[in-house]
mmCIF file of C-alpha atoms in Angstrom:
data_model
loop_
_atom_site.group_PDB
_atom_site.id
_atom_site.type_symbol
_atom_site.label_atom_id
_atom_site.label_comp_id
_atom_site.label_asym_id
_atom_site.label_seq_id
_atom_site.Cartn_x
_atom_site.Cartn_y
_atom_site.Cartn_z
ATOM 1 C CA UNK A 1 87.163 -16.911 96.912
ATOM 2 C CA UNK A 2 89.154 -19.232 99.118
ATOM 3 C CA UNK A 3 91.793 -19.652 96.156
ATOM 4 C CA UNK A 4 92.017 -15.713 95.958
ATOM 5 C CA UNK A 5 92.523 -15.152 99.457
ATOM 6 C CA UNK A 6 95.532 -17.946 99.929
ATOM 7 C CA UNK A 7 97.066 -16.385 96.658
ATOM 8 C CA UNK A 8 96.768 -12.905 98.664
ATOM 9 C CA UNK A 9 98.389 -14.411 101.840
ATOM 10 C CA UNK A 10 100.790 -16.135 99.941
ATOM 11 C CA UNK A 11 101.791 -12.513 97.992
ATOM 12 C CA UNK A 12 101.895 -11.022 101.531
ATOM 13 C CA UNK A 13 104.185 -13.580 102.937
ATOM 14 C CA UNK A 14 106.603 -13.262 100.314
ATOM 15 C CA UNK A 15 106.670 -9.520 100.936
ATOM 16 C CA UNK A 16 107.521 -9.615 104.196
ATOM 17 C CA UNK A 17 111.716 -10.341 105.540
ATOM 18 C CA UNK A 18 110.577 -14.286 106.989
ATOM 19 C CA UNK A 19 110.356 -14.827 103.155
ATOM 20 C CA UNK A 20 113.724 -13.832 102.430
ATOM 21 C CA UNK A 21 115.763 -15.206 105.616
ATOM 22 C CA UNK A 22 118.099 -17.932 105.438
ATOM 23 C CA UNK A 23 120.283 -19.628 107.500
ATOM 24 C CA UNK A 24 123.487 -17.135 107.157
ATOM 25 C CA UNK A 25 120.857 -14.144 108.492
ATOM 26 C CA UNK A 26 120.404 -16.237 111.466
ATOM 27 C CA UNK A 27 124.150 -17.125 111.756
ATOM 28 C CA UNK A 28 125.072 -13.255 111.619
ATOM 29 C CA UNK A 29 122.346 -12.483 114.025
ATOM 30 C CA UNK A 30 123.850 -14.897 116.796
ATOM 31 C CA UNK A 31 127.069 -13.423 116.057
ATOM 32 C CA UNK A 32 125.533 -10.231 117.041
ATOM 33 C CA UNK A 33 123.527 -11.212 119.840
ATOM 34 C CA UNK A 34 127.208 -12.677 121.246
ATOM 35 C CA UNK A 35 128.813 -9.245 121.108
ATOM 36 C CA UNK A 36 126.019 -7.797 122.797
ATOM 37 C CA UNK A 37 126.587 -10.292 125.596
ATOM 38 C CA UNK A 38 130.174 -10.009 125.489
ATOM 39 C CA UNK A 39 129.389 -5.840 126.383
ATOM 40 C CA UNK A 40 127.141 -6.770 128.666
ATOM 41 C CA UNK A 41 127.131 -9.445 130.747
ATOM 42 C CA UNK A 42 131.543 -9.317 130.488
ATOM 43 C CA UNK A 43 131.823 -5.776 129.596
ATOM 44 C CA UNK A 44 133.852 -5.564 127.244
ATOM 45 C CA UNK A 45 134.212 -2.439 125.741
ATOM 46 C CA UNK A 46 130.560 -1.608 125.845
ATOM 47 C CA UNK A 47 130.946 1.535 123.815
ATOM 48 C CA UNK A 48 132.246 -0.287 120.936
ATOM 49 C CA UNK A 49 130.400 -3.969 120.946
ATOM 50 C CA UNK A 50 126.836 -2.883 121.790
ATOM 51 C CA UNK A 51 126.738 -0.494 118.309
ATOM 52 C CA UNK A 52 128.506 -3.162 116.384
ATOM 53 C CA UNK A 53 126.319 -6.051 117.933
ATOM 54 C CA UNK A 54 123.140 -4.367 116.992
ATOM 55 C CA UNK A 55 123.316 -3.328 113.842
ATOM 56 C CA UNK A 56 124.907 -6.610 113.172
ATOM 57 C CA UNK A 57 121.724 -7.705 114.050
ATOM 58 C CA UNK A 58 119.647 -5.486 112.526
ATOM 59 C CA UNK A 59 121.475 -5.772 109.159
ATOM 60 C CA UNK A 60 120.504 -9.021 109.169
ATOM 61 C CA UNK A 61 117.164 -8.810 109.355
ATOM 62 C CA UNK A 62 115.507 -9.418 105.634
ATOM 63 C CA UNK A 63 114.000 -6.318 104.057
ATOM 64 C CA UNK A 64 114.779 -3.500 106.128
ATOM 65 C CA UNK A 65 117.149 -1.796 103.263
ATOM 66 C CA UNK A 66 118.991 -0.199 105.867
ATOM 67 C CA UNK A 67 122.202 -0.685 104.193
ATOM 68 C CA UNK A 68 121.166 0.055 100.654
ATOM 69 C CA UNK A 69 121.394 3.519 99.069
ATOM 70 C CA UNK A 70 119.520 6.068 100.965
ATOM 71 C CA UNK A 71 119.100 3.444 104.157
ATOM 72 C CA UNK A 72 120.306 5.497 107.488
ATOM 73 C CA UNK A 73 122.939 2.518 107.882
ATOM 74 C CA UNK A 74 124.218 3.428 104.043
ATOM 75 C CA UNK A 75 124.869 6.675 104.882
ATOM 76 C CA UNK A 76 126.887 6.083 108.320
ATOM 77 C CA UNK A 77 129.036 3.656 106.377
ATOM 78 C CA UNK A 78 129.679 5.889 103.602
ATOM 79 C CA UNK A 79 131.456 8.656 106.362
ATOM 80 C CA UNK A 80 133.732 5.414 106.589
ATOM 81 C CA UNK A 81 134.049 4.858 102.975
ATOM 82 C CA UNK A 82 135.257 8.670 102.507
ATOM 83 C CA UNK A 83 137.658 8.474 105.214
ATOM 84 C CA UNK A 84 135.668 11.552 107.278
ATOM 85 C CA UNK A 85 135.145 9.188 110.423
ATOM 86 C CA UNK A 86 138.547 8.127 111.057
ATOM 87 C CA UNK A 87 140.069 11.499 111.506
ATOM 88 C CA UNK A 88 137.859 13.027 113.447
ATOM 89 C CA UNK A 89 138.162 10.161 115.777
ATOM 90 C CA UNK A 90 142.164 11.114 116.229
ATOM 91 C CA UNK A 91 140.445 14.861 117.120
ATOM 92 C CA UNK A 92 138.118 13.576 119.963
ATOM 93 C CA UNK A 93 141.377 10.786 120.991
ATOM 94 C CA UNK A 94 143.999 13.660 120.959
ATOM 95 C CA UNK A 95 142.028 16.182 122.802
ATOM 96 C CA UNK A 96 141.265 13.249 125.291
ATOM 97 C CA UNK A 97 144.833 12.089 125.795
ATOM 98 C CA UNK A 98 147.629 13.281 127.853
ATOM 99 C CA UNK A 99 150.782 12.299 126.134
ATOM 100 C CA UNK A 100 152.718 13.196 129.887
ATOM 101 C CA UNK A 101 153.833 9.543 130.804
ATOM 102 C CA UNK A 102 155.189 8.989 126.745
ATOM 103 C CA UNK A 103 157.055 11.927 126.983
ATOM 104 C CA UNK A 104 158.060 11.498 130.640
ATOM 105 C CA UNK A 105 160.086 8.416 129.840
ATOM 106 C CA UNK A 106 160.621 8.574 125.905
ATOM 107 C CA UNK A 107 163.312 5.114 125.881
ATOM 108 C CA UNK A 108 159.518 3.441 126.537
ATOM 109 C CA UNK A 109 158.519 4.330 122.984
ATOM 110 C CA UNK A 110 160.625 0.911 122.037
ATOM 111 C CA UNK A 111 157.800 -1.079 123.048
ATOM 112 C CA UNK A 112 155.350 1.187 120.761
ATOM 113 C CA UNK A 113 157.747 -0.323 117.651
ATOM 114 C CA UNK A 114 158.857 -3.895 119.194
ATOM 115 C CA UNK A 115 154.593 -4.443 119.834
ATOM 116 C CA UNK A 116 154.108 -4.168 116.120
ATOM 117 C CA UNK A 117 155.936 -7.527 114.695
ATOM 118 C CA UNK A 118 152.073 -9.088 114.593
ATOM 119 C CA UNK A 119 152.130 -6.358 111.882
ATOM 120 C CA UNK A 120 154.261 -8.159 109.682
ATOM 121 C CA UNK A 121 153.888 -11.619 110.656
ATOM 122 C CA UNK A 122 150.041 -11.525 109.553
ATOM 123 C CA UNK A 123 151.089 -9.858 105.881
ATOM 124 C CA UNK A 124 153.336 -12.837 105.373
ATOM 125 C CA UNK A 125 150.744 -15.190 106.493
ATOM 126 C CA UNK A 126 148.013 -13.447 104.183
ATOM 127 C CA UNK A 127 150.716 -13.740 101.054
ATOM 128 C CA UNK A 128 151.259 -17.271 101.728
ATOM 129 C CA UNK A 129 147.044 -17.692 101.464
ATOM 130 C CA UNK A 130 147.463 -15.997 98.204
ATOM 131 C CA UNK A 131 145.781 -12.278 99.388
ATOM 132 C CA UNK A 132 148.054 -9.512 97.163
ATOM 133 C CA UNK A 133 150.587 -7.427 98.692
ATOM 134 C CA UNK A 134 148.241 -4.488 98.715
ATOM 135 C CA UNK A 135 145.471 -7.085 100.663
ATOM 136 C CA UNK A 136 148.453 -8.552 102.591
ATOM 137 C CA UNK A 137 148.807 -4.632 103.694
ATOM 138 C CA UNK A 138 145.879 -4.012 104.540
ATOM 139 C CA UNK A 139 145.308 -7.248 106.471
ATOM 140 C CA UNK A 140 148.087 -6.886 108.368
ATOM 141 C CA UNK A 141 147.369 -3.131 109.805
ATOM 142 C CA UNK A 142 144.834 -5.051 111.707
ATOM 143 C CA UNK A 143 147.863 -5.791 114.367
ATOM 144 C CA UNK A 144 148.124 -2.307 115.026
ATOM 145 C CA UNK A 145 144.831 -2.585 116.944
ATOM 146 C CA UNK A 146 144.275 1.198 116.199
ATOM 147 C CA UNK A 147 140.719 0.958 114.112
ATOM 148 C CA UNK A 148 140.862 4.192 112.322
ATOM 149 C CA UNK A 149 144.349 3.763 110.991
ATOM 150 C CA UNK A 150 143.065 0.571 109.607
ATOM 151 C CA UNK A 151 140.413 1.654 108.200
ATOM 152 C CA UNK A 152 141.981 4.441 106.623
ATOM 153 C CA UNK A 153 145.051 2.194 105.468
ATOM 154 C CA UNK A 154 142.309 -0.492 104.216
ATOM 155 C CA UNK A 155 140.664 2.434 101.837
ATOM 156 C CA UNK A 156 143.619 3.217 100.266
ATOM 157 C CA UNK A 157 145.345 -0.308 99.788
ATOM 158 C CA UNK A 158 142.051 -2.898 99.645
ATOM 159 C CA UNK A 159 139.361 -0.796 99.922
ATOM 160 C CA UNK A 160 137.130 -3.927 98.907
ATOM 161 C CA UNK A 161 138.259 -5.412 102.299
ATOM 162 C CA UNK A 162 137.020 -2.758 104.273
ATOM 163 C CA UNK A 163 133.663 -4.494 106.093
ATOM 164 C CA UNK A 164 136.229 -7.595 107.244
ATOM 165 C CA UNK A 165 138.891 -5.797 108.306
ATOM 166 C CA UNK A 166 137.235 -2.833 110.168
ATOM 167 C CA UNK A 167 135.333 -5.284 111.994
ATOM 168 C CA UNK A 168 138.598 -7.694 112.930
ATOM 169 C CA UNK A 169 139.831 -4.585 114.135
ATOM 170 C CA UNK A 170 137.271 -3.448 116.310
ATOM 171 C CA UNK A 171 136.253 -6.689 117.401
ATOM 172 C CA UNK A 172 139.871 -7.952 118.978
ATOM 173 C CA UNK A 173 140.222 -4.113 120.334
ATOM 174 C CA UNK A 174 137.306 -4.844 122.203
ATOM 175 C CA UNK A 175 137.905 -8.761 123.040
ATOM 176 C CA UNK A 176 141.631 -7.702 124.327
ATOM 177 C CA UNK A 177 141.133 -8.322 127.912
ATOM 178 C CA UNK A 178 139.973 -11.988 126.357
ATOM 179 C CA UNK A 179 143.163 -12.005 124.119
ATOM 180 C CA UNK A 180 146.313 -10.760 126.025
ATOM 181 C CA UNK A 181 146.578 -11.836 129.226
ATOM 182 C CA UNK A 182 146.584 -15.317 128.668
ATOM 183 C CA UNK A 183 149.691 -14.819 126.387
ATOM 184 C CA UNK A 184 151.518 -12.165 129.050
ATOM 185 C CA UNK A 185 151.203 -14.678 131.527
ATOM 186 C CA UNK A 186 152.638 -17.386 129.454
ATOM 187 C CA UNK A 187 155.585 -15.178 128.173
ATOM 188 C CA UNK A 188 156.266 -13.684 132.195
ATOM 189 C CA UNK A 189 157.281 -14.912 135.360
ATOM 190 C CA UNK A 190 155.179 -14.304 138.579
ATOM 191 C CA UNK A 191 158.460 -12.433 140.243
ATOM 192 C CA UNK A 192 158.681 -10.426 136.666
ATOM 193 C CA UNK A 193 154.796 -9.403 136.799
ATOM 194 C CA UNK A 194 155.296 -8.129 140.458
ATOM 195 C CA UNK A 195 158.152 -5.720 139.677
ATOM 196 C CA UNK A 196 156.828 -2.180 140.933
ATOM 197 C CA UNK A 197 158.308 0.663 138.684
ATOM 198 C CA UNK A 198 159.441 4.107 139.978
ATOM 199 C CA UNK A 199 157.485 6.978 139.647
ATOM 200 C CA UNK A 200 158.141 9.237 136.388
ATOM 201 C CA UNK A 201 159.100 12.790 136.083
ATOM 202 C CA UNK A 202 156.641 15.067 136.379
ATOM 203 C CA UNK A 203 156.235 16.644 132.756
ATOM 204 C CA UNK A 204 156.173 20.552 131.607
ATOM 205 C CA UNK A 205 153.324 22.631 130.325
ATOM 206 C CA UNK A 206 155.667 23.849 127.995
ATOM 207 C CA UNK A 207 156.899 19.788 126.702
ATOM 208 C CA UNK A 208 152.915 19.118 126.487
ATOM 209 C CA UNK A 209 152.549 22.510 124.209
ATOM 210 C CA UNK A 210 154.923 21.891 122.033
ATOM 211 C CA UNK A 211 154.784 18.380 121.741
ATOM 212 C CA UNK A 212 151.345 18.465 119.585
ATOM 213 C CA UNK A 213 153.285 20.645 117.269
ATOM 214 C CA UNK A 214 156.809 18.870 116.889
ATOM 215 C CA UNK A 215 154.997 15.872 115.758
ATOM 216 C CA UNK A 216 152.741 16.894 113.663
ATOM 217 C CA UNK A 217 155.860 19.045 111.889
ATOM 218 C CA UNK A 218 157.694 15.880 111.950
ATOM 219 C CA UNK A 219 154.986 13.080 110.484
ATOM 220 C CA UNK A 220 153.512 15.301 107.793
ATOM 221 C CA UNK A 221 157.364 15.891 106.725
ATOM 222 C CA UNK A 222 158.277 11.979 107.027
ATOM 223 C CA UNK A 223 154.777 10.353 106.735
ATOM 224 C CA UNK A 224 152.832 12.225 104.180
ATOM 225 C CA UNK A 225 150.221 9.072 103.388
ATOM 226 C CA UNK A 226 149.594 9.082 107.061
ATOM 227 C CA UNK A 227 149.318 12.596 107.595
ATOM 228 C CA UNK A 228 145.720 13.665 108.005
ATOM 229 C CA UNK A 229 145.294 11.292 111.088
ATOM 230 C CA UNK A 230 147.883 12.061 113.010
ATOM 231 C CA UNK A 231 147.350 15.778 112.051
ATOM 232 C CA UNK A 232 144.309 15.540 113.601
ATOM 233 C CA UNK A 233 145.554 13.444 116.734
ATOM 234 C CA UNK A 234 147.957 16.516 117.412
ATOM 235 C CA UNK A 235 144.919 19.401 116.756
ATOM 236 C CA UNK A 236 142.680 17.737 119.347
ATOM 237 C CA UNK A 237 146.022 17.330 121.929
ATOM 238 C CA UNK A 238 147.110 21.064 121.156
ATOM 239 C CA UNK A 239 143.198 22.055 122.046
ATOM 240 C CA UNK A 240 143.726 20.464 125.556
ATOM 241 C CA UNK A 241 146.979 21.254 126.319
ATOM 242 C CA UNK A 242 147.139 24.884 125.919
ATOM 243 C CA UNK A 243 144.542 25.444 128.466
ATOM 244 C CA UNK A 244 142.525 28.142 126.503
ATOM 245 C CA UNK A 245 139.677 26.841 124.596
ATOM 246 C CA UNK A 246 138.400 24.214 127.130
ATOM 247 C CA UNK A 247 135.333 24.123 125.499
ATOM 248 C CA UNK A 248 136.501 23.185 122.244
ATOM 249 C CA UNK A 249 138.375 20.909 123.710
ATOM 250 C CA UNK A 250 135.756 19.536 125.895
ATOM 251 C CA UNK A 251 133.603 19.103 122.888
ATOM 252 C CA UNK A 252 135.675 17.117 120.617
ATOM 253 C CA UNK A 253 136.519 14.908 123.531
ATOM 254 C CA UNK A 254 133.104 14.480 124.416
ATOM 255 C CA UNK A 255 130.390 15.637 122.420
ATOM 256 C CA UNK A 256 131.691 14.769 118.793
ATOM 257 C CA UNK A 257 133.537 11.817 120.183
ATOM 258 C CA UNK A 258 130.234 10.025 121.366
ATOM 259 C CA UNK A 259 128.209 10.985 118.383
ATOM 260 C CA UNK A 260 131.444 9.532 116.138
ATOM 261 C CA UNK A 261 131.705 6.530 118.045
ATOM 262 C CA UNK A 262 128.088 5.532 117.539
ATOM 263 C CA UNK A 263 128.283 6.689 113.855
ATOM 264 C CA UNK A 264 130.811 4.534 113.243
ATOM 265 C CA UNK A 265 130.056 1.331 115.495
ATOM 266 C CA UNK A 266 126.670 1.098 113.538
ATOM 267 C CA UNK A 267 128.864 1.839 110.309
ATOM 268 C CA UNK A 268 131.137 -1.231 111.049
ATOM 269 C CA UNK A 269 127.923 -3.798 112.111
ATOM 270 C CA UNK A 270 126.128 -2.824 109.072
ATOM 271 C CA UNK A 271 129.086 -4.386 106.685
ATOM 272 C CA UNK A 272 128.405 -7.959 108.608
ATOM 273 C CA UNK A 273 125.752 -8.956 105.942
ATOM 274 C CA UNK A 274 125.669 -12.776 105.751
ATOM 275 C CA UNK A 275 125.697 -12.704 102.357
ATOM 276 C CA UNK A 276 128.915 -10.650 102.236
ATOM 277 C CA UNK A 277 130.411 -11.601 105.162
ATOM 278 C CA UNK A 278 130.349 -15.659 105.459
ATOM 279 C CA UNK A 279 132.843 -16.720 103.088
ATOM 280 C CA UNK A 280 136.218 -18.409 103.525
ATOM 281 C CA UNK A 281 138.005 -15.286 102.993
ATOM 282 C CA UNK A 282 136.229 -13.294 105.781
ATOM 283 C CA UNK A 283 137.470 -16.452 107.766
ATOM 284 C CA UNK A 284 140.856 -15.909 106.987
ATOM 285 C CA UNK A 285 141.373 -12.377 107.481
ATOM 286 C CA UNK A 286 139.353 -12.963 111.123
ATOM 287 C CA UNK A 287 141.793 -15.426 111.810
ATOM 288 C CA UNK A 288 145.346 -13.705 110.639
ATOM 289 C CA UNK A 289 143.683 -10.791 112.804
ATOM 290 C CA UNK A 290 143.928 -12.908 115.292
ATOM 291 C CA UNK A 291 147.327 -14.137 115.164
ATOM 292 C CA UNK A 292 148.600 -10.276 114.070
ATOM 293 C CA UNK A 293 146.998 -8.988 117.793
ATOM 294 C CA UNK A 294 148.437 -12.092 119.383
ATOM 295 C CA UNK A 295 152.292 -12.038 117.859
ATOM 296 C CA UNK A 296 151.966 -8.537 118.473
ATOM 297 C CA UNK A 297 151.343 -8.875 122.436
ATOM 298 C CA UNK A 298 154.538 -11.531 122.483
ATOM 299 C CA UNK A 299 156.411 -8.947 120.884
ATOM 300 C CA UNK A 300 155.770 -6.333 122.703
ATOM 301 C CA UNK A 301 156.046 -8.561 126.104
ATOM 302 C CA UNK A 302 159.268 -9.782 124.839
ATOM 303 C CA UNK A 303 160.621 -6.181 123.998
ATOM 304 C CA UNK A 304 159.896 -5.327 127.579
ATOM 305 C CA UNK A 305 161.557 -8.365 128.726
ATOM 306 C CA UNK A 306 164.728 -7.474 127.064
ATOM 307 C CA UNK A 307 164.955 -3.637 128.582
ATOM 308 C CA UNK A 308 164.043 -5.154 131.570
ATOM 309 C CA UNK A 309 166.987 -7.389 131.904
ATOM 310 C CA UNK A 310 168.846 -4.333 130.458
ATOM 311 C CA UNK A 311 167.771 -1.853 133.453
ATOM 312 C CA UNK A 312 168.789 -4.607 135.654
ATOM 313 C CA UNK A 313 164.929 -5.672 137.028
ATOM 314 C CA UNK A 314 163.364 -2.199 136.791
ATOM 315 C CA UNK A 315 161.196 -2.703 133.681
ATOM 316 C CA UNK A 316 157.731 -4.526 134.695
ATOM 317 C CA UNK A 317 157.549 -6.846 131.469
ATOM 318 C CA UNK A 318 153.401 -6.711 131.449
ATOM 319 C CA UNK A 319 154.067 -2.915 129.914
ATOM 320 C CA UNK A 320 155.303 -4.524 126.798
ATOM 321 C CA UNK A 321 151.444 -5.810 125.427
ATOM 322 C CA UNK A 322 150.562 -1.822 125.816
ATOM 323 C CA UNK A 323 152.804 -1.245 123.212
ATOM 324 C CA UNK A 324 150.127 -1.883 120.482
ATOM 325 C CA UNK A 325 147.476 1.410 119.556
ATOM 326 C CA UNK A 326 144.278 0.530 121.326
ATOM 327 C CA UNK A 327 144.122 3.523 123.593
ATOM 328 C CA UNK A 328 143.802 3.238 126.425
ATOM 329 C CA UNK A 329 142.282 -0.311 126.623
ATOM 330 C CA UNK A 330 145.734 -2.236 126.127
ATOM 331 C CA UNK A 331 147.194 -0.011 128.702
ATOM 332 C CA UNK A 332 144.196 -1.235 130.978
ATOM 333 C CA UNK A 333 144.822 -5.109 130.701
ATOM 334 C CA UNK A 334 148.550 -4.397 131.375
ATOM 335 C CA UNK A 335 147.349 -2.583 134.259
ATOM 336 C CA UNK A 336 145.059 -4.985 135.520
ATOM 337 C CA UNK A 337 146.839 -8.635 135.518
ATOM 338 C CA UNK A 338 149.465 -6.600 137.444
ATOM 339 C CA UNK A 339 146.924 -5.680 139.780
ATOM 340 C CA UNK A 340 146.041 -9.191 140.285
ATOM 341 C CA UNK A 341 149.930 -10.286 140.997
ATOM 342 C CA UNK A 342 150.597 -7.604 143.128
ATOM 343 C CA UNK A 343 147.518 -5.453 145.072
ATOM 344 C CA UNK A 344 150.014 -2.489 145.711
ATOM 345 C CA UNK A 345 151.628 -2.605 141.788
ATOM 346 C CA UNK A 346 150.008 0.622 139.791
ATOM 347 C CA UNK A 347 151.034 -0.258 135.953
ATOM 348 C CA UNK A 348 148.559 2.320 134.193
ATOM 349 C CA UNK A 349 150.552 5.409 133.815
ATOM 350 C CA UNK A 350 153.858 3.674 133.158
ATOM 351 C CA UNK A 351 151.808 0.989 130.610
ATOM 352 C CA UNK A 352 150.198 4.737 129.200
ATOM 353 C CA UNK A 353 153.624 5.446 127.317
ATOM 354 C CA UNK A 354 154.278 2.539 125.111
ATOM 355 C CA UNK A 355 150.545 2.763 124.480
ATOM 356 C CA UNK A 356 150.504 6.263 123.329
ATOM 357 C CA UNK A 357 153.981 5.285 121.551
ATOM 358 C CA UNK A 358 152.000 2.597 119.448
ATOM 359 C CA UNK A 359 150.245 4.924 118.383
ATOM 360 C CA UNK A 360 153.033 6.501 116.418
ATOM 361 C CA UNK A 361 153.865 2.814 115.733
ATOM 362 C CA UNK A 362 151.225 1.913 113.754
ATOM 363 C CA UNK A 363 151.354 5.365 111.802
ATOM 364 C CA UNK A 364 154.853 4.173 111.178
ATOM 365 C CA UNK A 365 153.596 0.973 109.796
ATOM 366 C CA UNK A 366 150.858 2.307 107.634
ATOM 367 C CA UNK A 367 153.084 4.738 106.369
ATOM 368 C CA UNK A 368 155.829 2.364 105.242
ATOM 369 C CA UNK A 369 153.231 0.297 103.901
ATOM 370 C CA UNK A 370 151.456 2.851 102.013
ATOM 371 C CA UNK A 371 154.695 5.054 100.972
ATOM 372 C CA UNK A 372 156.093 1.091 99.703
ATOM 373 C CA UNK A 373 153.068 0.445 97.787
ATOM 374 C CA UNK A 374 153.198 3.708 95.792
ATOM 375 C CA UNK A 375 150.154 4.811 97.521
ATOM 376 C CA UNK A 376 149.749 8.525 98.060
#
């Protein structure tokens, strides 16, 4: 009897996820639990880290099958997989954004290009680890700090290095006020983060009409590969800007934006398996993620430097590190350490246009990458 009820406990145990746990699952977990603090205790980026950090988590947790076929996690991840996500991200972003400060001072879109070096510098760094050029590519889109271009550059170049990189991407979009300002202060002067810019032009309803549908003219006739993003970037902006379907426009921007976002946060958690995820290669790609966002921010700093010396002192060098894609969180850090030089010094709408310009930038990128690679 006693022999018959251990074997019975024993059958139970083994059923349960404490049977299957190992020290990786609890190594994930902590990772998770660390974002979740990160959103809340520093908040940063909330939206973003709280979805990742819990179904990090929850992924991780033995013999839920969440994220096998027909688990709810399996079928979030698969709207990644497709590429559906991704563009209808650019909808909710476009019909969000107001391009007015980009197009207000367009010589500002150098930044969105001279922010994107990180770009390159982490594809030679991933060669010289022995990743292939297509791998290289698609670790290297991670500089863009724009997550749906990388993920939609990732599925077409690696598509088996789509967990890593999504979540490199996310993760350093989220830790940027971590990341950047300790490298615009090193790369700026106290005097050169004080500089107060002049006010911009005010900007045409007619230039905000017709911008939506310039570009998108322009990038499906130059950037084909890249195409159905930025297609979609222009839809939503056209939907806002012409001031007649406010509730379409109100609904990508909100509605389908929120239920997107936590789609895909959950999406990009799920992939951090620890069986999957802790190996050296994961390691590497986190790290050249790293220094991609970081060469990227000195680039784009530097840029700024250079037209600021140009103007003769009216160029605020902190605008430079908004220069990479992450709207409009990059144009926030820029906005805030030159808060903290200078009380009176109001960076965010002038940091706004080489944000929105690396936006184009890192369509740019992917394009090239993708139109190099023979990649339709």
């Amino acid at each position: 009897m006693i022999e018959q009820i251990t074997s019975l406990m024993v059958s139970l145990a083994e059923q349960t996820g404490l049977a299957q746990l190992w020290w990786g699952n609890i190594v994930m977990i902590a990772v998770g639990a660390v974002l979740i603090y990160l959103a809340l205790a520093k908040k940063y980026e909330p939206f973003l880290l709280l979805g990742i950090g819990f179904s990090c988590i929850v992924a991780n947790v033995p013999g839920s099958d969440l994220t096998q076929p027909g688990g709810l996690f399996y079928y979030a991840y698969r709207g990644v997989e497709l590429i559906i996500i991704p563009p209808l991200i650019f909808l909710g972003v476009g019909a969000m954004t107001d391009f007015g400060p980009m197009i207000a001072n367009p010589s500002l879109m150098i930044l969105g290009a001279a922010a994107h070096l990180g770009i390159f510098i982490a594809i030679l760094g991933a060669k010289a680890l022995g990743f292939t050029l297509a791998e290289a590519g698609a670790i290297g889109i991670i500089g863009g700090a724009d997550g749906p271009m990388a993920i939609f550059v990732t599925m077409k170049l690696a598509p088996h290095l789509l967990p890593q990189v999504a979540v490199a991407a996310y993760s350093y979009m989220a830790l940027m006020p971590l990341i950047q300002p300790p490298v615009m202060k090193l790369l700026t002067t106290p005097e050169e983060r004080q500089i107060m810019m002049e006010q911009t032009r005010p900007v045409s309803r007619l230039e905000k009409i017709v911008f939506p549908f310039a570009i998108a003219v322009i990038v499906n006739l130059l950037l084909p590969p890249v195409a159905p993003l930025i297609t979609m970037l222009m839809l939503g902006n056209m939907l806002r800007e012409v001031l007649l379907v406010d509730r379409l426009a109100q609904t990508a921007a909100n509605d389908l934006m929120n239920v997107i976002t936590i789609t895909l946060t959950v999406a990009i958690g799920s992939t951090m398996a620890a069986e999957k995820f802790l190996n050296i290669q994961t390691l590497q790609i986190i790290l050249l993620g790293l220094v991609a966002f970081v060469g990227g921010t000195a680039s784009g700093v530097i840029g700024a430097k250079i037209m600021n010396w140009a103007s003769g002192g009216k160029i605020n060098p902190l605008i430079g590190s908004a220069g990479i894609a992450s709207v409009p969180i990059a144009a926030r850090v820029s906005h805030v350490v030159g808060l903290k030089e200078n009380p009176y010094n109001f960076l965010i709408m002038h940091a706004m246009g080489p944000n929105l310009a690396g936006v184009f930038g890192t369509a740019i990128s992917g394009g090239i990458l993708l139109a190099l690679l023979g990649v339709k």
